[in-house]
XYZ file of N, CA and C in Angstrom:
570
model
N -2.526 3.273 16.867
C -3.130 2.219 16.018
C -1.939 1.179 15.664
N -2.419 -0.345 15.965
C -1.181 -1.141 15.032
C -1.502 -0.626 14.253
N -0.432 -1.724 13.462
C 0.068 -2.034 12.258
C -0.503 -2.728 11.534
N -1.574 -3.774 11.515
C -2.462 -4.820 11.075
C -3.385 -3.899 11.014
N -4.152 -3.099 11.857
C -5.534 -2.486 12.441
C -5.400 -0.466 10.568
N -3.761 -0.065 10.741
C -3.374 0.236 9.518
C -3.269 -0.190 8.390
N -3.283 -1.908 8.242
C -3.021 -2.487 6.793
C -4.278 -2.478 6.611
N -5.223 -2.843 7.168
C -6.978 -3.548 7.602
C -7.264 -1.572 6.847
N -6.810 -0.270 7.219
C -7.584 0.835 7.054
C -7.271 1.609 5.233
N -6.013 0.343 4.805
C -5.693 0.960 3.408
C -6.378 -0.387 2.293
N -7.383 0.836 2.035
C -8.150 0.198 0.623
C -7.871 0.929 -0.054
N -8.129 -0.009 -2.270
C -8.063 1.124 -2.833
C -9.101 2.239 -2.974
N -9.062 3.496 -2.412
C -9.925 4.991 -2.847
C -9.342 5.827 -4.171
N -11.501 5.164 -4.913
C -11.074 6.185 -6.658
C -12.203 6.826 -6.387
N -12.376 8.064 -5.719
C -13.030 8.539 -5.401
C -12.670 9.581 -4.311
N -11.409 10.763 -5.260
C -10.408 11.499 -4.597
C -11.221 13.178 -4.729
N -10.535 13.917 -3.628
C -10.734 15.348 -4.040
C -9.122 15.810 -4.127
N -9.347 17.183 -4.279
C -8.476 18.297 -4.974
C -7.616 18.175 -2.823
N -9.066 18.411 -2.125
C -8.510 18.475 -0.905
C -8.027 18.033 0.269
N -6.967 17.912 1.283
C -6.030 16.887 1.145
C -6.876 17.277 3.453
N -6.854 15.968 3.806
C -7.156 16.844 5.599
C -5.907 17.145 6.179
N -4.807 17.416 5.543
C -3.409 16.755 6.819
C -2.692 18.261 5.131
N -1.758 19.137 6.125
C -0.701 19.781 5.193
C -0.305 19.155 3.700
N 0.004 19.385 3.319
C 1.115 18.502 1.915
C 2.488 18.869 2.612
N 2.667 19.283 3.501
C 4.838 19.104 3.883
C 4.160 17.984 4.391
N 3.644 17.087 5.633
C 2.826 16.045 5.893
C 3.206 14.622 4.643
N 2.711 14.726 3.615
C 2.390 13.834 2.713
C 4.391 14.204 1.913
N 4.879 15.108 1.579
C 6.340 15.427 1.775
C 7.265 14.756 2.560
N 7.019 14.740 3.154
C 7.459 13.692 4.568
C 7.324 12.457 4.288
N 6.327 11.695 4.685
C 5.519 9.973 5.033
C 6.675 9.428 3.493
N 6.512 10.186 1.992
C 7.360 9.426 1.085
C 8.396 9.901 1.093
N 9.142 10.707 2.142
C 10.496 10.782 2.402
C 11.202 10.156 3.212
N 10.438 9.592 4.172
C 11.178 8.829 5.370
C 10.638 7.396 4.831
N 9.669 7.011 4.016
C 9.358 5.468 3.607
C 10.416 5.147 2.805
N 10.638 6.003 2.015
C 12.091 6.437 1.041
C 13.381 5.470 1.388
N 13.705 6.021 2.753
C 14.861 6.425 3.138
C 14.426 4.753 4.040
N 13.377 4.456 4.799
C 13.156 3.620 5.321
C 13.271 2.316 5.088
N 12.650 2.161 3.968
C 12.095 0.829 3.486
C 13.176 -0.094 3.115
N 13.555 -1.745 3.152
C 14.514 -2.341 3.386
C 14.440 -2.682 2.291
N 16.007 -2.918 1.436
C 16.418 -3.983 0.235
C 17.169 -4.243 -0.140
N 16.971 -5.371 -0.459
C 18.138 -6.539 -0.837
C 20.318 -6.279 -0.851
N 21.167 -5.900 -0.531
C 21.770 -5.270 -0.396
C 22.182 -4.387 -0.701
N 21.695 -3.447 0.988
C 20.463 -2.030 0.436
C 21.194 -1.243 -0.445
N 20.141 -2.161 -1.942
C 20.839 -1.389 -3.453
C 19.887 -0.410 -3.140
N 19.354 0.494 -2.773
C 18.372 1.351 -2.726
C 17.477 1.876 -4.226
N 17.309 0.697 -4.915
C 17.433 0.905 -6.309
C 15.579 2.760 -6.084
N 15.082 2.085 -5.562
C 13.682 2.492 -6.003
C 14.043 4.499 -5.816
N 13.479 4.526 -6.939
C 13.042 6.034 -7.105
C 11.797 6.525 -6.662
N 11.613 7.971 -6.426
C 9.869 8.535 -6.148
C 10.240 9.800 -6.993
N 8.642 10.031 -7.383
C 8.456 11.600 -8.203
C 7.358 11.910 -7.083
N 7.485 13.369 -6.583
C 5.936 13.370 -6.374
C 5.696 14.703 -7.156
N 4.231 14.310 -7.618
C 3.500 15.562 -8.271
C 2.342 15.930 -7.618
N 2.350 17.230 -7.387
C 1.485 18.074 -6.625
C 1.357 18.433 -7.631
N -0.162 19.429 -7.129
C -0.941 20.216 -7.880
C -1.098 20.759 -9.682
N -0.513 22.125 -9.758
C -0.598 21.910 -11.278
C 0.684 20.828 -12.478
N 1.542 19.715 -11.406
C 1.974 19.569 -11.834
C 1.361 17.932 -12.287
N 1.129 17.104 -10.922
C -0.457 16.061 -10.727
C -0.739 16.383 -11.838
N -2.276 17.791 -12.204
C -2.907 17.351 -13.688
C -2.218 17.379 -14.107
N -1.062 18.457 -14.582
C 0.006 17.779 -16.011
C 0.543 16.387 -15.984
N 0.477 15.842 -15.710
C 0.166 14.497 -15.806
C -0.670 13.509 -16.065
N -1.847 14.045 -15.475
C -2.734 13.315 -15.473
C -3.074 12.970 -17.481
N -3.384 15.118 -16.922
C -3.817 15.189 -19.073
C -2.205 14.803 -19.752
N -1.514 15.008 -19.622
C 0.177 13.553 -19.918
C -0.225 12.344 -20.504
N -1.610 11.801 -19.429
C -1.038 10.196 -19.845
C -2.414 10.073 -20.222
N -3.574 11.595 -20.167
C -4.429 10.789 -21.743
C -4.073 10.818 -22.859
N -3.479 11.841 -22.943
C -2.765 11.961 -24.140
C -1.844 11.497 -24.726
N -1.110 10.678 -24.113
C -0.068 9.648 -24.833
C -1.014 8.083 -24.793
N -2.849 7.998 -24.372
C -3.345 7.384 -25.003
C -3.844 7.131 -26.443
N -3.549 8.423 -26.826
C -4.883 9.115 -27.704
C -6.125 8.950 -27.690
N -6.987 9.049 -26.845
C -8.237 8.958 -26.572
C -8.518 8.076 -26.582
N -7.793 6.343 -25.796
C -8.117 5.014 -26.216
C -8.716 4.722 -24.548
N -7.746 6.203 -23.818
C -8.554 5.828 -22.459
C -10.044 6.427 -22.077
N -11.309 6.589 -21.945
C -12.052 8.197 -20.751
C -11.564 9.367 -20.625
N -11.900 9.508 -20.673
C -11.478 10.889 -20.548
C -12.178 10.699 -18.738
N -12.902 10.083 -18.828
C -13.544 10.568 -17.057
C -13.014 9.260 -16.307
N -12.604 8.331 -16.949
C -11.324 7.422 -15.840
C -9.885 8.766 -15.234
N -9.375 9.286 -16.516
C -8.513 9.518 -16.183
C -8.201 10.711 -15.019
N -9.868 11.705 -15.392
C -10.332 12.922 -14.626
C -10.146 12.230 -13.180
N -10.910 11.105 -12.848
C -11.403 10.780 -11.942
C -9.553 10.793 -11.151
N -8.698 10.350 -11.523
C -6.841 9.864 -10.886
C -7.276 11.602 -10.842
N -7.033 12.499 -12.081
C -6.645 13.616 -12.146
C -7.407 15.025 -10.368
N -8.946 14.421 -10.115
C -9.750 14.511 -9.251
C -8.752 15.092 -7.940
N -7.765 14.242 -7.870
C -7.044 14.281 -6.535
C -5.279 15.182 -6.566
N -5.405 15.255 -5.071
C -4.443 15.777 -5.135
C -3.290 15.841 -5.766
N -2.270 15.308 -5.683
C -1.448 15.066 -5.964
C -1.052 12.993 -6.976
N 0.118 12.629 -7.110
C 0.162 11.615 -7.764
C 2.008 11.088 -7.007
N 1.613 10.010 -6.388
C 3.518 9.194 -6.078
C 3.183 8.585 -7.439
N 4.450 8.908 -8.004
C 5.047 8.159 -9.104
C 6.399 7.117 -8.589
N 6.293 6.061 -8.632
C 7.263 5.093 -8.404
C 7.829 4.278 -9.991
N 9.848 4.627 -9.330
C 10.538 3.916 -10.437
C 11.477 3.110 -9.766
N 12.313 2.518 -10.205
C 13.602 1.691 -10.187
C 15.408 2.397 -10.902
N 15.709 2.511 -10.717
C 16.773 2.651 -11.094
C 17.715 1.446 -11.746
N 17.479 1.612 -12.891
C 18.418 0.218 -13.982
C 19.800 0.306 -13.443
N 20.549 1.649 -13.317
C 21.469 1.513 -13.284
C 21.794 0.999 -12.697
N 21.803 1.410 -11.249
C 21.223 0.512 -9.465
C 21.701 -1.267 -9.722
N 20.643 -1.323 -10.607
C 20.747 -2.674 -11.107
C 21.700 -3.235 -11.317
N 21.867 -3.287 -12.426
C 22.884 -2.993 -13.675
C 24.334 -2.835 -13.159
N 24.238 -2.561 -11.510
C 26.086 -2.207 -11.289
C 26.041 -3.171 -10.105
N 24.584 -3.534 -9.740
C 24.691 -4.844 -8.202
C 25.139 -5.927 -9.104
N 24.105 -6.287 -10.423
C 24.457 -6.937 -11.164
C 25.987 -7.922 -11.665
N 26.881 -6.703 -12.280
C 28.599 -6.529 -12.730
C 29.544 -6.798 -10.717
N 29.082 -6.168 -10.269
C 29.185 -6.630 -8.678
C 29.078 -7.832 -7.906
N 28.006 -8.887 -8.191
C 27.808 -9.898 -7.486
C 27.149 -11.006 -8.663
N 28.142 -11.717 -9.972
C 27.741 -12.179 -10.213
C 26.876 -12.929 -10.620
N 26.561 -13.482 -9.384
C 26.467 -14.577 -8.755
C 24.709 -14.404 -8.057
N 24.818 -13.905 -7.674
C 23.503 -13.342 -7.396
C 22.321 -12.028 -8.776
N 23.095 -12.225 -9.994
C 23.137 -11.189 -11.276
C 21.663 -11.364 -11.274
N 20.748 -12.211 -12.040
C 19.291 -12.795 -12.336
C 18.637 -11.970 -10.986
N 18.641 -11.520 -9.381
C 17.665 -11.966 -8.760
C 17.980 -10.104 -8.375
N 18.272 -9.362 -9.175
C 18.683 -7.973 -8.616
C 17.656 -7.353 -8.868
N 16.693 -7.974 -10.190
C 16.199 -7.384 -10.607
C 14.502 -7.347 -10.008
N 14.726 -8.696 -9.192
C 13.429 -9.316 -8.897
C 13.496 -8.588 -7.731
N 14.508 -8.637 -6.775
C 14.679 -7.532 -5.628
C 14.491 -6.208 -5.699
N 15.185 -5.573 -6.651
C 14.380 -3.768 -7.170
C 12.990 -4.325 -7.105
N 12.062 -4.776 -7.195
C 10.667 -4.822 -7.201
C 10.729 -5.624 -5.922
N 10.508 -6.111 -5.854
C 10.129 -6.596 -3.944
C 10.338 -5.542 -3.386
N 11.366 -4.659 -3.592
C 12.001 -2.570 -3.413
C 10.558 -1.903 -2.846
N 10.413 -2.337 -4.336
C 9.664 -1.346 -4.349
C 8.049 -1.111 -4.567
N 7.445 -2.682 -4.015
C 6.797 -3.345 -4.079
C 6.148 -2.714 -2.435
N 6.992 -2.992 -1.455
C 7.264 -2.778 0.271
C 7.123 -1.164 0.454
N 7.877 -0.580 -1.164
C 7.411 0.936 -0.170
C 6.078 1.515 -0.773
N 6.125 1.148 -1.698
C 4.403 1.342 -2.228
C 3.001 1.115 -1.140
N 3.330 -0.051 -1.088
C 2.712 -0.810 0.570
C 3.016 0.312 1.121
N 4.297 0.540 1.942
C 3.674 1.229 2.419
C 3.521 2.916 2.780
N 3.596 3.792 1.727
C 3.294 5.306 1.794
C 1.527 4.421 2.055
N 1.514 3.511 0.785
C -0.138 3.885 1.642
C -0.858 3.262 2.230
N 0.310 2.819 2.971
C -0.559 2.298 4.304
C -0.822 3.866 5.115
N 0.274 4.260 5.046
C 0.692 5.465 5.856
C -0.313 7.291 5.827
N -0.526 7.090 3.865
C -1.197 8.024 4.492
C -2.919 8.341 3.671
N -3.397 6.660 4.513
C -4.761 6.582 4.686
C -4.161 7.025 6.381
N -3.337 6.506 7.029
C -3.051 6.333 8.432
C -3.099 8.480 8.894
N -3.351 9.055 7.608
C -3.183 10.503 8.088
C -4.611 10.716 7.125
N -5.230 9.434 6.765
C -7.139 10.085 6.262
C -6.928 10.231 4.762
N -5.731 10.347 4.233
C -5.506 10.044 2.987
C -6.025 8.996 2.237
N -6.645 8.735 0.945
C -6.856 7.725 -0.204
C -6.290 8.230 -0.937
N -5.398 6.234 -2.103
C -4.983 6.500 -2.733
C -5.393 5.448 -4.009
N -4.746 5.015 -4.450
C -4.902 3.891 -5.641
C -3.759 3.407 -6.143
N -4.158 2.436 -7.263
C -2.747 2.031 -7.590
C -2.791 2.095 -8.874
N -1.702 2.794 -9.854
C -2.511 2.658 -11.365
C -1.334 1.724 -11.940
N -1.215 0.684 -13.641
C -0.102 0.489 -13.523
C -0.259 1.494 -15.285
N -0.486 2.776 -15.737
C -0.130 2.583 -17.247
C 1.051 2.831 -18.152
N 1.784 2.686 -16.977
C 2.977 2.164 -17.961
C 3.744 0.899 -18.769
N 3.848 0.226 -19.777
C 5.154 1.650 -21.006
C 4.515 2.299 -21.514
N 2.954 2.471 -21.938
C 2.593 3.176 -22.574
C 3.366 4.885 -22.610
N 2.913 5.417 -21.291
C 3.400 6.649 -20.325
C 4.852 7.001 -20.375
N 5.533 5.822 -20.095
C 6.670 5.599 -20.094
C 7.820 7.710 -20.516
N 7.578 7.757 -22.237
C 8.121 8.329 -22.650
C 7.183 10.055 -21.842
N 7.242 9.668 -22.334
C 5.687 12.139 -21.702
C 5.736 11.327 -20.459
N 5.975 10.782 -19.342
C 6.217 11.088 -17.522
C 7.800 11.737 -17.758
N 8.997 10.833 -18.445
C 10.058 11.179 -18.563
C 10.810 12.517 -19.408
N 9.401 12.685 -20.042
C 9.865 14.108 -20.289
C 9.514 15.234 -19.730
N 8.211 15.228 -18.792
C 7.347 16.004 -17.764
C 8.153 16.264 -17.374
N 8.900 15.151 -16.488
C 9.500 14.507 -15.113
C 11.444 15.357 -15.658
N 11.215 15.558 -16.467
C 13.248 15.622 -16.841
C 13.980 14.019 -16.348
N 12.775 12.787 -16.552
C 14.334 12.360 -15.881
C 14.995 11.402 -16.296
N 15.898 10.714 -15.984
C 17.571 10.026 -16.722
C 16.551 9.092 -17.410
N 16.789 8.070 -18.684
C 16.291 6.937 -18.827
C 17.122 6.185 -18.221
N 16.990 6.244 -17.311
C 17.683 4.518 -16.249
C 16.481 4.636 -15.061
N 15.639 5.557 -15.268
C 14.636 5.511 -13.657
C 13.540 4.341 -15.343
N 13.755 3.364 -14.694
C 11.611 2.603 -15.326
C 10.529 2.965 -14.366
N 9.707 3.833 -15.247
C 8.550 3.528 -14.115
C 7.742 2.647 -13.921
N 6.883 2.251 -12.032
C 6.644 0.588 -11.943
C 5.462 1.268 -11.598
N 4.801 1.964 -11.607
C 3.186 2.353 -10.785
C 3.890 3.917 -10.484
N 1.978 4.397 -10.554
C 1.461 5.607 -10.084
C -0.019 5.220 -8.757
N -0.017 6.318 -8.169
C 0.115 6.595 -6.562
C -0.892 7.820 -6.865
N -2.025 7.912 -7.489
C -2.413 9.520 -6.929
C -3.717 9.192 -5.794
N -3.450 10.108 -5.271
C -3.951 10.624 -3.574
C -4.994 12.152 -4.081
N -5.831 11.880 -2.681
C -6.417 12.803 -3.125
C -7.393 12.911 -1.090
N -8.172 13.701 -0.925
C -9.102 13.475 -0.075
C -10.656 12.714 -0.434
N -10.391 11.581 0.563
C -11.540 11.119 0.336
C -13.142 11.227 0.523
N -13.826 11.040 -0.915
C -14.552 11.256 -1.351
C -16.078 10.278 -1.024
N -15.406 9.036 -0.500
C -16.672 8.218 -0.301
C -15.061 6.944 0.027
N -16.792 6.159 -0.036
C -15.348 4.757 0.850
C -15.775 3.873 -0.299
N -14.629 2.920 -0.455
C -15.103 2.011 -0.685
C -15.978 0.994 -0.377
N -16.514 -0.232 -1.568
C -17.873 -1.323 -1.135
C -16.787 -1.849 -0.049
N -17.203 -2.997 0.818
C -17.201 -3.078 1.916
C -16.459 -4.770 1.511
N -15.285 -4.972 1.953
C -15.116 -6.889 1.394
C -14.680 -7.759 1.399
N -15.461 -8.480 0.846
C -16.149 -9.570 1.191
C -14.855 -10.514 1.675
N -15.613 -11.308 2.329
C -14.860 -11.964 3.554
C -13.879 -13.078 2.388
N -12.964 -13.640 3.294
C -12.164 -14.851 2.758
C -12.046 -15.923 3.085
N -11.828 -17.299 2.178
C -10.998 -18.494 3.208
C -9.867 -18.178 2.930
N -9.301 -17.484 4.669
C -7.613 -17.838 4.034
C -7.017 -18.958 4.314
N -7.681 -19.910 4.165
C -6.994 -21.547 5.300
C -6.638 -21.910 3.095
N -7.197 -21.266 2.156
C -7.000 -21.469 0.912
C -6.082 -21.163 0.307
N -5.406 -19.735 1.265
C -4.051 -19.316 0.655
C -3.520 -18.796 1.324
N -3.380 -19.970 2.995
C -2.237 -20.269 4.039
C -1.953 -21.513 4.473
N -1.508 -21.207 4.695
C -1.778 -23.608 5.527
C -0.335 -23.482 6.638
N -0.559 -23.670 7.626
C 0.330 -23.931 8.761
C 0.237 -25.372 9.653
N 1.622 -25.605 9.489
C 2.032 -27.067 10.070
C 2.644 -26.750 11.529
N 1.470 -26.996 12.357
C 2.346 -27.798 13.360
C 2.905 -28.735 13.808
């Protein structure tokens, strides 16, 4: 399968199952390999990842529900909890600050570059999961859930939560994407 075919298959899957079409070890390997291989500026390696599976995945989504004090519908939270696991994406603020001090001329760019690398990591893992017939979606419940997540996983204060990616077996395909006129977003000059 070509890279573009893999990207085409990657979609937001909201109807997830606890049953995975692959062994959970394969998920762990993908997360580890992608985290190692995705590039970032100055080789800063600021991305941090937590892979929550099984009971920790369930505890996570219960903690997210509790953090909102019922302001997010239980059914919505349970739709994410229905999956097999969640990839939590962070960046390490200490790494970013250290590079800002080492290279003051570039200091304003390091937070931007860290976020760019984190986005590439999210996309890489998301696409790699889909290649294994695992569905996923991306959520952004931070910063409301930050303290609950750090407490649940005993994480350092320097880890800043960026996104949550629940994943699992695919219960249903998403609706077809509407084609767009890409020329409104891409300009080509010969």
